[in-house]
Short mmCIF file of C-alpha atoms and ligand atoms in Angstrom, two decimals:
data_model
loop_
_atom_site.label_atom_id
_atom_site.label_comp_id
_atom_site.label_asym_id
_atom_site.label_seq_id
_atom_site.Cartn_x
_atom_site.Cartn_y
_atom_site.Cartn_z
CA MET A 1 -19.46 7.17 -11.12
CA SER A 2 -20.10 10.93 -10.10
CA LYS A 3 -17.93 13.34 -13.11
CA PRO A 4 -16.41 15.62 -11.78
CA ASN A 5 -16.85 19.27 -11.58
CA TYR A 6 -15.24 20.91 -14.50
CA ARG A 7 -13.57 23.79 -11.82
CA GLU A 8 -10.01 23.69 -11.78
CA ILE A 9 -8.68 22.37 -8.89
CA LYS A 10 -5.55 23.74 -7.05
CA PHE A 11 -3.09 21.68 -4.28
CA PRO A 12 -0.65 22.86 -0.97
CA LYS A 13 2.45 23.80 -1.58
CA GLY A 14 4.38 21.25 -0.73
CA PHE A 15 1.97 18.05 -1.75
CA LEU A 16 3.76 14.72 -2.53
CA TRP A 17 3.26 13.17 -5.50
CA GLY A 18 4.63 10.12 -6.58
CA ALA A 19 4.12 6.26 -7.82
CA ALA A 20 4.56 3.44 -5.53
CA THR A 21 6.01 -0.94 -6.50
CA SER A 22 7.09 -3.07 -3.93
CA ALA A 23 10.33 -5.61 -4.14
CA HIS A 24 8.15 -8.33 -5.03
CA GLN A 25 6.47 -7.46 -7.87
CA VAL A 26 9.38 -5.18 -9.60
CA GLU A 27 12.66 -6.33 -8.64
CA GLY A 28 12.46 -10.36 -9.81
CA ASN A 29 14.50 -13.44 -8.83
CA ASN A 30 13.28 -12.03 -5.03
CA THR A 31 13.87 -15.53 -4.99
CA ASN A 32 13.89 -16.44 -0.53
CA ASN A 33 10.51 -15.73 -0.26
CA GLN A 34 7.47 -17.25 0.82
CA TRP A 35 5.74 -15.73 -2.32
CA TRP A 36 8.24 -17.26 -4.30
CA ALA A 37 8.00 -20.78 -3.41
CA TRP A 38 4.55 -20.64 -3.03
CA GLU A 39 4.57 -19.76 -7.10
CA GLN A 40 6.78 -22.53 -7.37
CA GLU A 41 3.98 -24.79 -5.98
CA GLY A 42 2.05 -23.97 -9.46
CA GLY A 43 -1.43 -23.63 -10.01
CA HIS A 44 -2.15 -20.87 -7.52
CA ILE A 45 -1.69 -17.56 -9.55
CA SER A 46 -4.71 -17.28 -11.91
CA ASP A 47 -2.78 -16.43 -15.16
CA GLY A 48 -0.20 -19.07 -14.60
CA SER A 49 2.83 -16.73 -14.19
CA VAL A 50 4.87 -16.69 -11.28
CA SER A 51 7.23 -13.49 -10.06
CA GLY A 52 10.27 -14.41 -11.88
CA ARG A 53 12.69 -11.80 -13.56
CA ALA A 54 9.70 -9.52 -13.02
CA CYS A 55 10.22 -6.17 -14.32
CA ASP A 56 14.31 -6.88 -13.21
CA HIS A 57 13.62 -3.55 -11.10
CA TYR A 58 16.20 -4.72 -9.19
CA HIS A 59 19.05 -3.65 -12.18
CA LEU A 60 17.13 -1.27 -13.63
CA TYR A 61 16.62 0.99 -10.36
CA GLU A 62 18.56 3.38 -12.16
CA GLN A 63 16.74 3.91 -15.19
CA ASP A 64 13.67 4.17 -13.85
CA PHE A 65 14.54 6.65 -11.40
CA ASN A 66 15.52 8.53 -14.65
CA LEU A 67 11.69 8.38 -15.79
CA VAL A 68 10.55 8.56 -12.26
CA LYS A 69 12.40 12.30 -12.97
CA GLU A 70 10.81 12.63 -16.21
CA LEU A 71 7.55 12.21 -15.12
CA GLY A 72 8.36 14.59 -12.09
CA HIS A 73 7.28 12.45 -8.94
CA ASN A 74 8.71 14.11 -5.72
CA VAL A 75 8.90 10.87 -3.74
CA HIS A 76 8.72 7.94 -4.78
CA ARG A 77 7.59 4.83 -2.31
CA PHE A 78 9.16 1.10 -2.60
CA SER A 79 9.62 -1.68 -0.38
CA ILE A 80 12.69 -3.11 0.80
CA GLU A 81 12.91 -7.06 0.65
CA TRP A 82 13.49 -8.47 4.20
CA SER A 83 14.80 -11.87 2.63
CA ARG A 84 17.25 -10.02 0.73
CA ILE A 85 18.67 -8.23 4.08
CA GLU A 86 18.31 -11.45 5.88
CA PRO A 87 18.72 -14.33 4.42
CA LYS A 88 19.38 -16.65 7.46
CA GLU A 89 17.64 -15.75 10.86
CA GLY A 90 19.93 -12.96 11.82
CA LYS A 91 23.15 -13.51 9.03
CA TRP A 92 23.16 -10.15 6.96
CA SER A 93 24.11 -9.53 3.58
CA GLU A 94 25.96 -6.81 3.59
CA LYS A 95 25.87 -6.79 -0.60
CA GLU A 96 22.08 -6.54 -0.11
CA ILE A 97 22.59 -3.27 2.15
CA GLU A 98 24.97 -1.94 -0.09
CA HIS A 99 22.21 -2.28 -2.98
CA TYR A 100 19.69 -0.63 -0.99
CA ARG A 101 22.27 2.14 -0.19
CA LYS A 102 22.59 2.63 -3.71
CA VAL A 103 18.28 2.06 -4.58
CA VAL A 104 17.94 5.25 -1.93
CA GLU A 105 20.67 7.57 -3.44
CA ALA A 106 19.96 7.17 -6.94
CA LEU A 107 16.72 8.87 -5.38
CA ARG A 108 17.65 11.81 -3.71
CA GLU A 109 20.37 12.16 -6.48
CA ARG A 110 17.64 12.72 -8.28
CA ASN A 111 15.80 15.16 -5.81
CA ILE A 112 13.45 12.35 -5.19
CA ILE A 113 12.26 11.53 -1.74
CA PRO A 114 12.55 8.04 -1.18
CA MET A 115 9.85 6.26 1.10
CA VAL A 116 10.49 3.63 2.00
CA THR A 117 8.44 0.58 2.97
CA LEU A 118 9.48 -2.55 5.31
CA HIS A 119 6.85 -5.09 4.94
CA HIS A 120 5.16 -5.78 2.11
CA PHE A 121 3.88 -8.55 1.77
CA THR A 122 6.60 -11.02 1.72
CA ASN A 123 8.34 -13.05 4.36
CA PRO A 124 12.09 -14.32 4.30
CA LEU A 125 11.69 -18.52 3.93
CA TRP A 126 13.67 -19.12 7.32
CA LEU A 127 10.99 -16.70 9.06
CA GLU A 128 7.93 -18.75 7.21
CA GLU A 129 9.22 -21.79 8.61
CA LYS A 130 8.88 -20.36 12.06
CA GLY A 131 5.17 -19.66 11.58
CA ALA A 132 5.77 -16.02 10.56
CA TRP A 133 2.67 -13.40 11.86
CA LEU A 134 1.45 -16.42 14.03
CA ASN A 135 4.63 -16.83 15.81
CA PRO A 136 4.94 -14.03 18.93
CA LYS A 137 8.83 -13.84 18.64
CA THR A 138 8.01 -11.97 15.16
CA VAL A 139 7.23 -9.37 16.83
CA ASP A 140 10.90 -9.18 18.02
CA TYR A 141 12.46 -10.42 14.65
CA PHE A 142 10.84 -7.52 12.77
CA GLU A 143 12.40 -5.13 15.14
CA ARG A 144 15.23 -6.67 14.63
CA TYR A 145 15.38 -6.11 10.93
CA THR A 146 13.82 -2.42 11.04
CA ARG A 147 16.49 -1.45 13.51
CA LYS A 148 19.66 -3.80 11.26
CA VAL A 149 17.92 -0.95 8.03
CA VAL A 150 17.93 2.36 10.17
CA GLU A 151 21.26 1.33 11.06
CA THR A 152 22.68 1.06 7.94
CA MET A 153 20.73 3.38 6.18
CA GLY A 154 18.96 5.42 8.63
CA ASP A 155 21.02 8.43 7.34
CA LEU A 156 19.21 8.64 3.93
CA ILE A 157 15.40 7.73 5.09
CA PRO A 158 12.55 10.90 5.76
CA PHE A 159 9.59 8.49 5.38
CA TYR A 160 9.16 5.59 6.94
CA ASN A 161 6.06 2.95 6.25
CA THR A 162 6.52 -0.16 8.54
CA ILE A 163 4.36 -2.26 7.05
CA ASN A 164 2.00 -2.73 3.55
CA GLU A 165 -1.56 -3.24 4.27
CA PRO A 166 -1.14 -5.45 7.91
CA VAL A 167 -4.51 -6.04 8.00
CA TRP A 168 -5.34 -7.22 4.71
CA VAL A 169 -1.65 -9.24 4.61
CA ALA A 170 -3.20 -11.03 8.26
CA TYR A 171 -6.43 -11.98 6.53
CA ALA A 172 -5.53 -12.98 3.03
CA ASN A 173 -2.74 -15.37 4.32
CA TYR A 174 -4.16 -16.64 7.53
CA ALA A 175 -8.33 -16.71 6.51
CA LEU A 176 -9.43 -16.06 3.62
CA GLY A 177 -6.65 -18.31 2.19
CA VAL A 178 -5.47 -16.62 -0.10
CA HIS A 179 -2.30 -15.71 0.08
CA PRO A 180 0.44 -18.65 1.34
CA PRO A 181 0.62 -20.61 3.76
CA CYS A 182 -3.42 -20.37 2.89
CA HIS A 183 -4.87 -20.96 5.64
CA THR A 184 -8.34 -20.81 6.34
CA ASP A 185 -8.66 -20.29 10.10
CA MET A 186 -10.04 -16.86 11.69
CA ASN A 187 -8.70 -17.22 14.99
CA GLU A 188 -5.09 -16.96 13.17
CA PHE A 189 -6.27 -13.96 11.72
CA TYR A 190 -6.94 -12.89 14.65
CA ILE A 191 -3.08 -13.61 16.31
CA ALA A 192 -1.29 -11.86 12.95
CA GLY A 193 -3.42 -9.29 13.02
CA LYS A 194 -2.19 -8.89 17.44
CA HIS A 195 1.31 -9.78 16.13
CA PHE A 196 1.32 -7.46 13.69
CA LEU A 197 -0.20 -4.14 15.16
CA MET A 198 2.83 -5.18 17.71
CA ALA A 199 5.38 -5.25 15.42
CA HIS A 200 4.14 -1.84 13.97
CA GLY A 201 4.68 -0.30 17.80
CA LYS A 202 7.57 -1.76 18.19
CA SER A 203 9.07 -0.58 14.09
CA TYR A 204 8.16 2.36 14.68
CA ASN A 205 10.25 3.05 18.23
CA ALA A 206 13.05 1.65 17.09
CA ILE A 207 13.37 4.18 14.25
CA HIS A 208 12.94 7.09 16.21
CA GLU A 209 15.52 5.32 18.78
CA THR A 210 18.13 4.52 16.31
CA VAL A 211 18.16 7.32 14.56
CA LYS A 212 19.26 9.22 17.78
CA ASP A 213 21.26 6.60 18.57
CA MET A 214 23.21 6.57 15.51
CA GLY A 215 23.03 10.66 15.82
CA PHE A 216 21.35 10.54 12.30
CA LYS A 217 20.84 14.58 11.24
CA VAL A 218 17.70 13.37 9.30
CA LYS A 219 14.02 13.38 11.73
CA PRO A 220 12.22 10.74 9.46
CA GLN A 221 8.62 10.52 9.49
CA VAL A 222 6.98 6.73 10.40
CA GLY A 223 3.90 6.21 9.32
CA ILE A 224 1.62 2.80 8.77
CA VAL A 225 -0.04 1.89 5.47
CA LYS A 226 -3.63 1.14 5.99
CA GLN A 227 -6.24 -0.37 3.38
CA MET A 228 -9.14 1.01 3.66
CA MET A 229 -12.05 -0.86 2.40
CA TYR A 230 -15.33 1.05 2.24
CA TYR A 231 -18.05 -1.21 3.91
CA ASP A 232 -20.70 0.19 1.77
CA PRO A 233 -24.88 -1.16 3.04
CA VAL A 234 -26.78 -2.05 -0.13
CA ASP A 235 -29.73 -0.82 1.35
CA PRO A 236 -29.16 2.46 3.99
CA GLN A 237 -31.90 1.97 5.62
CA VAL A 238 -32.02 -1.94 6.68
CA LYS A 239 -30.68 -1.74 10.12
CA GLU A 240 -28.70 -5.23 9.20
CA ASP A 241 -26.53 -4.11 6.28
CA VAL A 242 -26.09 -0.88 7.95
CA ASP A 243 -24.63 -2.87 11.59
CA GLU A 244 -22.96 -5.66 9.21
CA ALA A 245 -21.37 -2.72 7.63
CA ASP A 246 -20.08 -1.76 10.68
CA ARG A 247 -19.15 -4.81 11.71
CA LEU A 248 -16.93 -5.07 8.99
CA ASP A 249 -15.30 -1.80 9.10
CA GLU A 250 -14.24 -2.67 12.92
CA LEU A 251 -13.02 -5.98 12.17
CA THR A 252 -10.42 -4.32 9.58
CA ASN A 253 -10.18 -1.27 9.89
CA ARG A 254 -10.47 0.97 12.92
CA TRP A 255 -9.74 -1.71 15.71
CA PHE A 256 -6.05 -1.75 14.16
CA LEU A 257 -6.04 2.82 13.52
CA ASP A 258 -7.82 2.59 16.91
CA GLY A 259 -5.19 0.62 18.75
CA ILE A 260 -2.52 2.76 16.89
CA HIS A 261 -3.88 5.35 18.57
CA SER A 262 -4.62 4.64 21.96
CA GLY A 263 -1.91 1.40 22.51
CA ILE A 264 -4.99 -0.50 23.42
CA ILE A 265 -5.73 -4.17 21.52
CA ARG A 266 -9.05 -4.80 21.32
CA ARG A 267 -11.12 -7.92 21.21
CA PRO A 268 -11.09 -10.58 19.51
CA PHE A 269 -7.12 -9.37 18.47
CA GLY A 270 -6.32 -8.44 21.80
CA GLU A 271 -7.86 -8.68 25.92
CA GLY A 272 -7.62 -5.18 25.68
CA GLU A 273 -4.50 -4.85 26.93
CA GLU A 274 -2.86 -1.76 26.90
CA LEU A 275 0.65 -1.30 25.52
CA ASP A 276 2.81 2.12 25.94
CA TYR A 277 5.14 1.81 22.98
CA LEU A 278 2.47 1.27 20.60
CA ARG A 279 -0.08 4.95 22.34
CA GLY A 280 0.63 6.99 19.07
CA SER A 281 2.84 5.56 17.10
CA TRP A 282 2.74 7.22 14.27
CA ASP A 283 3.35 10.61 12.77
CA PHE A 284 1.70 9.84 9.63
CA ILE A 285 -1.10 7.75 7.91
CA GLY A 286 -0.59 6.05 5.02
CA VAL A 287 -4.38 5.48 3.12
CA ASN A 288 -4.48 2.72 0.57
CA TYR A 289 -7.74 3.17 -0.87
CA TYR A 290 -8.95 0.87 -4.52
CA THR A 291 -12.90 0.58 -4.10
CA ARG A 292 -15.90 -0.37 -1.93
CA THR A 293 -17.39 -3.71 -0.98
CA GLN A 294 -21.23 -3.75 -1.15
CA VAL A 295 -22.54 -5.31 2.04
CA THR A 296 -26.03 -7.40 3.38
CA THR A 297 -26.84 -10.32 5.67
CA ARG A 298 -29.81 -10.90 2.99
CA LEU A 299 -28.41 -12.24 0.21
CA SER A 300 -30.26 -15.20 -0.32
CA ASP A 301 -33.29 -13.27 -1.00
CA PRO A 302 -33.18 -12.19 -5.13
CA LYS A 303 -34.08 -8.89 -4.99
CA VAL A 304 -31.34 -7.62 -2.62
CA LEU A 305 -29.29 -9.42 -4.61
CA GLU A 306 -31.15 -8.09 -7.86
CA LEU A 307 -30.63 -4.62 -5.97
CA MET A 308 -26.91 -5.17 -5.23
CA VAL A 309 -25.95 -5.77 -9.23
CA SER A 310 -27.55 -2.49 -10.29
CA ARG A 311 -25.85 -0.80 -7.55
CA VAL A 312 -22.76 -1.11 -9.47
CA GLY A 313 -21.04 1.45 -11.43
CA GLU A 314 -18.45 1.47 -13.51
CA THR A 315 -15.63 -1.53 -13.10
CA THR A 316 -12.37 -1.93 -13.89
CA ASP A 317 -9.88 -5.65 -14.81
CA MET A 318 -9.83 -5.47 -10.64
CA TYR A 319 -12.63 -3.35 -9.08
CA GLU A 320 -15.71 -1.21 -8.93
CA VAL A 321 -14.36 2.72 -9.90
CA TYR A 322 -15.85 4.28 -6.79
CA PRO A 323 -14.38 7.81 -5.62
CA GLU A 324 -17.31 8.52 -3.51
CA GLY A 325 -15.17 5.40 -0.49
CA LEU A 326 -11.52 7.37 -0.81
CA TYR A 327 -13.66 10.48 0.48
CA LYS A 328 -15.42 8.66 2.96
CA GLN A 329 -12.17 6.65 4.33
CA LEU A 330 -10.16 9.95 4.33
CA MET A 331 -12.53 11.18 6.59
CA SER A 332 -12.63 8.62 8.69
CA VAL A 333 -9.19 8.66 9.78
CA LYS A 334 -9.39 12.76 9.74
CA LYS A 335 -9.95 11.98 13.62
CA TYR A 336 -6.22 11.31 14.48
CA GLY A 337 -5.30 14.26 13.93
CA LYS A 338 -2.50 13.20 11.63
CA PRO A 339 -0.77 13.78 8.58
CA VAL A 340 -2.02 12.09 5.84
CA TYR A 341 -1.03 10.48 2.49
CA VAL A 342 -2.69 8.28 0.14
CA THR A 343 -0.05 6.16 -0.17
CA GLU A 344 -1.39 3.53 -3.05
CA ASN A 345 -4.56 4.46 -5.18
CA GLY A 346 -4.52 3.00 -8.63
CA ILE A 347 -6.52 1.15 -11.68
CA ALA A 348 -6.33 -1.78 -13.32
CA THR A 349 -7.29 -1.36 -16.99
CA LYS A 350 -5.53 -1.84 -20.16
CA ASP A 351 -7.62 0.92 -21.25
CA ASP A 352 -5.91 3.78 -20.59
CA ASN A 353 -8.04 6.66 -20.67
CA GLN A 354 -10.27 4.48 -18.08
CA ARG A 355 -6.95 5.26 -16.17
CA CYS A 356 -6.87 8.91 -17.23
CA ARG A 357 -10.67 9.25 -15.54
CA TYR A 358 -9.80 7.26 -12.62
CA ILE A 359 -6.63 9.32 -11.52
CA LEU A 360 -9.11 12.72 -12.41
CA THR A 361 -12.15 11.73 -10.25
CA HIS A 362 -9.97 10.38 -7.05
CA LEU A 363 -7.69 13.55 -7.25
CA LYS A 364 -10.70 15.94 -7.51
CA ILE A 365 -11.74 13.59 -3.80
CA VAL A 366 -8.19 13.92 -2.63
CA HIS A 367 -8.99 17.92 -3.48
CA GLN A 368 -12.87 17.44 -1.20
CA ALA A 369 -11.02 15.50 1.47
CA ILE A 370 -7.82 18.82 1.97
CA ARG A 371 -11.37 21.07 1.40
CA ASP A 372 -13.04 19.63 4.09
CA GLY A 373 -10.06 19.65 6.73
CA VAL A 374 -8.01 16.43 6.73
CA ASN A 375 -4.18 17.15 6.87
CA LEU A 376 -3.54 15.24 3.00
CA LYS A 377 -0.09 15.64 1.88
CA GLY A 378 0.49 13.88 -1.07
CA TYR A 379 -0.57 11.55 -3.92
CA ILE A 380 0.74 8.51 -4.33
CA TYR A 381 -0.50 6.44 -7.11
CA TRP A 382 -0.65 2.55 -7.40
CA SER A 383 1.70 1.87 -9.79
CA LEU A 384 4.84 3.47 -11.61
CA MET A 385 4.79 0.34 -13.82
CA ASP A 386 2.92 -2.69 -14.51
CA ASN A 387 4.08 -5.54 -12.09
CA PHE A 388 3.54 -8.64 -10.59
CA GLU A 389 0.46 -8.24 -8.89
CA TRP A 390 0.28 -10.97 -6.68
CA SER A 391 -2.50 -14.05 -7.44
CA PHE A 392 -3.68 -12.45 -10.52
CA GLY A 393 0.23 -12.56 -12.10
CA TYR A 394 0.92 -10.48 -15.15
CA SER A 395 -2.11 -10.49 -16.57
CA MET A 396 -3.22 -6.97 -14.69
CA ARG A 397 -1.79 -3.88 -15.53
CA PHE A 398 -1.41 -1.04 -12.73
CA GLY A 399 0.97 1.00 -14.41
CA LEU A 400 1.35 4.45 -15.64
CA VAL A 401 4.66 2.63 -17.35
CA GLU A 402 3.95 -0.01 -19.93
CA ILE A 403 6.14 -2.90 -18.84
CA ASN A 404 6.96 -5.29 -22.36
CA TYR A 405 8.06 -8.25 -20.06
CA GLU A 406 10.55 -9.42 -23.76
CA THR A 407 11.82 -6.72 -23.72
CA LEU A 408 12.02 -5.20 -20.65
CA GLU A 409 11.22 -1.91 -22.22
CA ARG A 410 9.23 0.35 -20.55
CA LYS A 411 7.36 3.09 -22.21
CA PRO A 412 5.18 5.62 -20.04
CA ARG A 413 1.15 5.74 -21.29
CA PRO A 414 -0.50 8.55 -21.93
CA SER A 415 -2.15 8.88 -18.01
CA ALA A 416 1.76 9.43 -17.20
CA TYR A 417 2.41 12.12 -19.43
CA LEU A 418 -1.09 13.32 -17.85
CA TYR A 419 -0.03 12.91 -14.41
CA ARG A 420 3.60 14.68 -14.77
CA ASP A 421 1.50 17.47 -16.17
CA ILE A 422 -1.00 17.67 -12.70
CA ILE A 423 2.54 17.68 -11.03
CA LYS A 424 3.65 20.66 -12.41
CA SER A 425 1.26 22.99 -12.55
CA ASN A 426 -0.03 21.85 -8.86
CA LYS A 427 -3.73 21.91 -10.06
CA ILE A 428 -6.22 19.87 -12.54
CA THR A 429 -7.30 22.75 -15.04
CA THR A 430 -10.62 22.16 -17.07
CA GLN A 431 -9.59 21.65 -19.73
CA GLN A 432 -7.30 18.55 -18.11
CA PHE A 433 -11.04 17.44 -16.87
CA GLN A 434 -13.43 18.22 -19.85
CA LYS A 435 -10.68 16.19 -22.09
CA TYR A 436 -11.62 12.87 -20.15
CA PHE A 437 -15.18 13.66 -19.53
C1 LIG B 501 -2.31 -3.59 -2.78
C2 LIG B 501 -0.94 -3.35 -2.53
O1 LIG B 501 0.03 -3.26 -1.97
C3 LIG B 501 0.26 -3.55 -4.05
O2 LIG B 501 0.89 -4.61 -3.31
C4 LIG B 501 -0.96 -4.78 -5.15
O3 LIG B 501 -0.24 -4.61 -5.98
C5 LIG B 501 -2.04 -3.37 -5.14
N1 LIG B 501 -3.05 -2.90 -3.49
C6 LIG B 501 -2.90 -3.94 -6.45
O4 LIG B 501 -4.49 -4.83 -5.53
#
């Protein structure tokens, strides 16, 4: 990992600072979605856990938002659980709608800007039974759910993320087979990817239309949250490696972002169809960035393998640390001319000093990207607190705040205080860098 230079860096006035969570990972007892059902089968989660009561954020959200306030965040990203709002097809739960209104209000009362994600990995069971993202009707179901959320709480919400990491979800669920329903069919990946893209476009328009129809004063900003894996050719001098990295970037990043920009669904996801409602359907781009993937087509060559291993830098409990990839990916979205938010960036580690270093190096990169012309408006760390890391369960510790899963005690880590100090002064001082490097 490259060391940051130690000069003080300042962030733009009005920069948004926060942390993110998602419903299934923190709320507890989301019994009505496909993840819960899959967890109950046993054998799927690597540490043997199930989401269960998670951090019980469903009941403890006010306490958690007090902490968010104390830690100085001015934005908070979280998701609404579709399976709570629409437990049965077309049946809405007034009780859960009321719950989420209170959640949003609790943030606003504390002067924390709510950033709401409408879909974060989970599907209601009734939808899963209909084939979820393989079913073209899901595009309309998602639009209907979007309208319901906006009708009932849109007066309070200034930021929406339609779908979190759609291409990864399509890939993990339907091609890689690591998330439910664990299919391994590339064709299904293309179908689900296309439906996610269409659903994003419809949801974007539904939000703006509903806000207008309801006469709400708020002018919401609506964006996509895209996981931006950086594909790094093992040998940049070898054309095959470079071409393969480019192919993967097209397959998992560019076709989707270009799709929103142009309204065209490129092959193999679509047939090049042009959709008016899709074109330009974003007010900002959310970038989730964690790491790089080294790419080569020459894995059978032991020398190439050796080279790959020798290139691996600092590692964490889940990923390699590779801040340079964040710079490349932020620069890659500059061309769309939209405001950009880092909607997720974080580290799974039991070593909080490493977390501090990770935050500092990545913020240094964020600062460089701003200097180099990216219209970057905010940084959101993943995650506010330790939580259920999907198929890795509770073994991964991403939190600024440590959770004791026995007692549910919340304890901010030193990194939470470092982050608070950065937010407070809107800068990183030379001394802060020097303390960790
Ligand atoms: C991206 C996902 O949005 C989030 O749910 C997950 O916990 C983090 N990556 C860390 O893997």
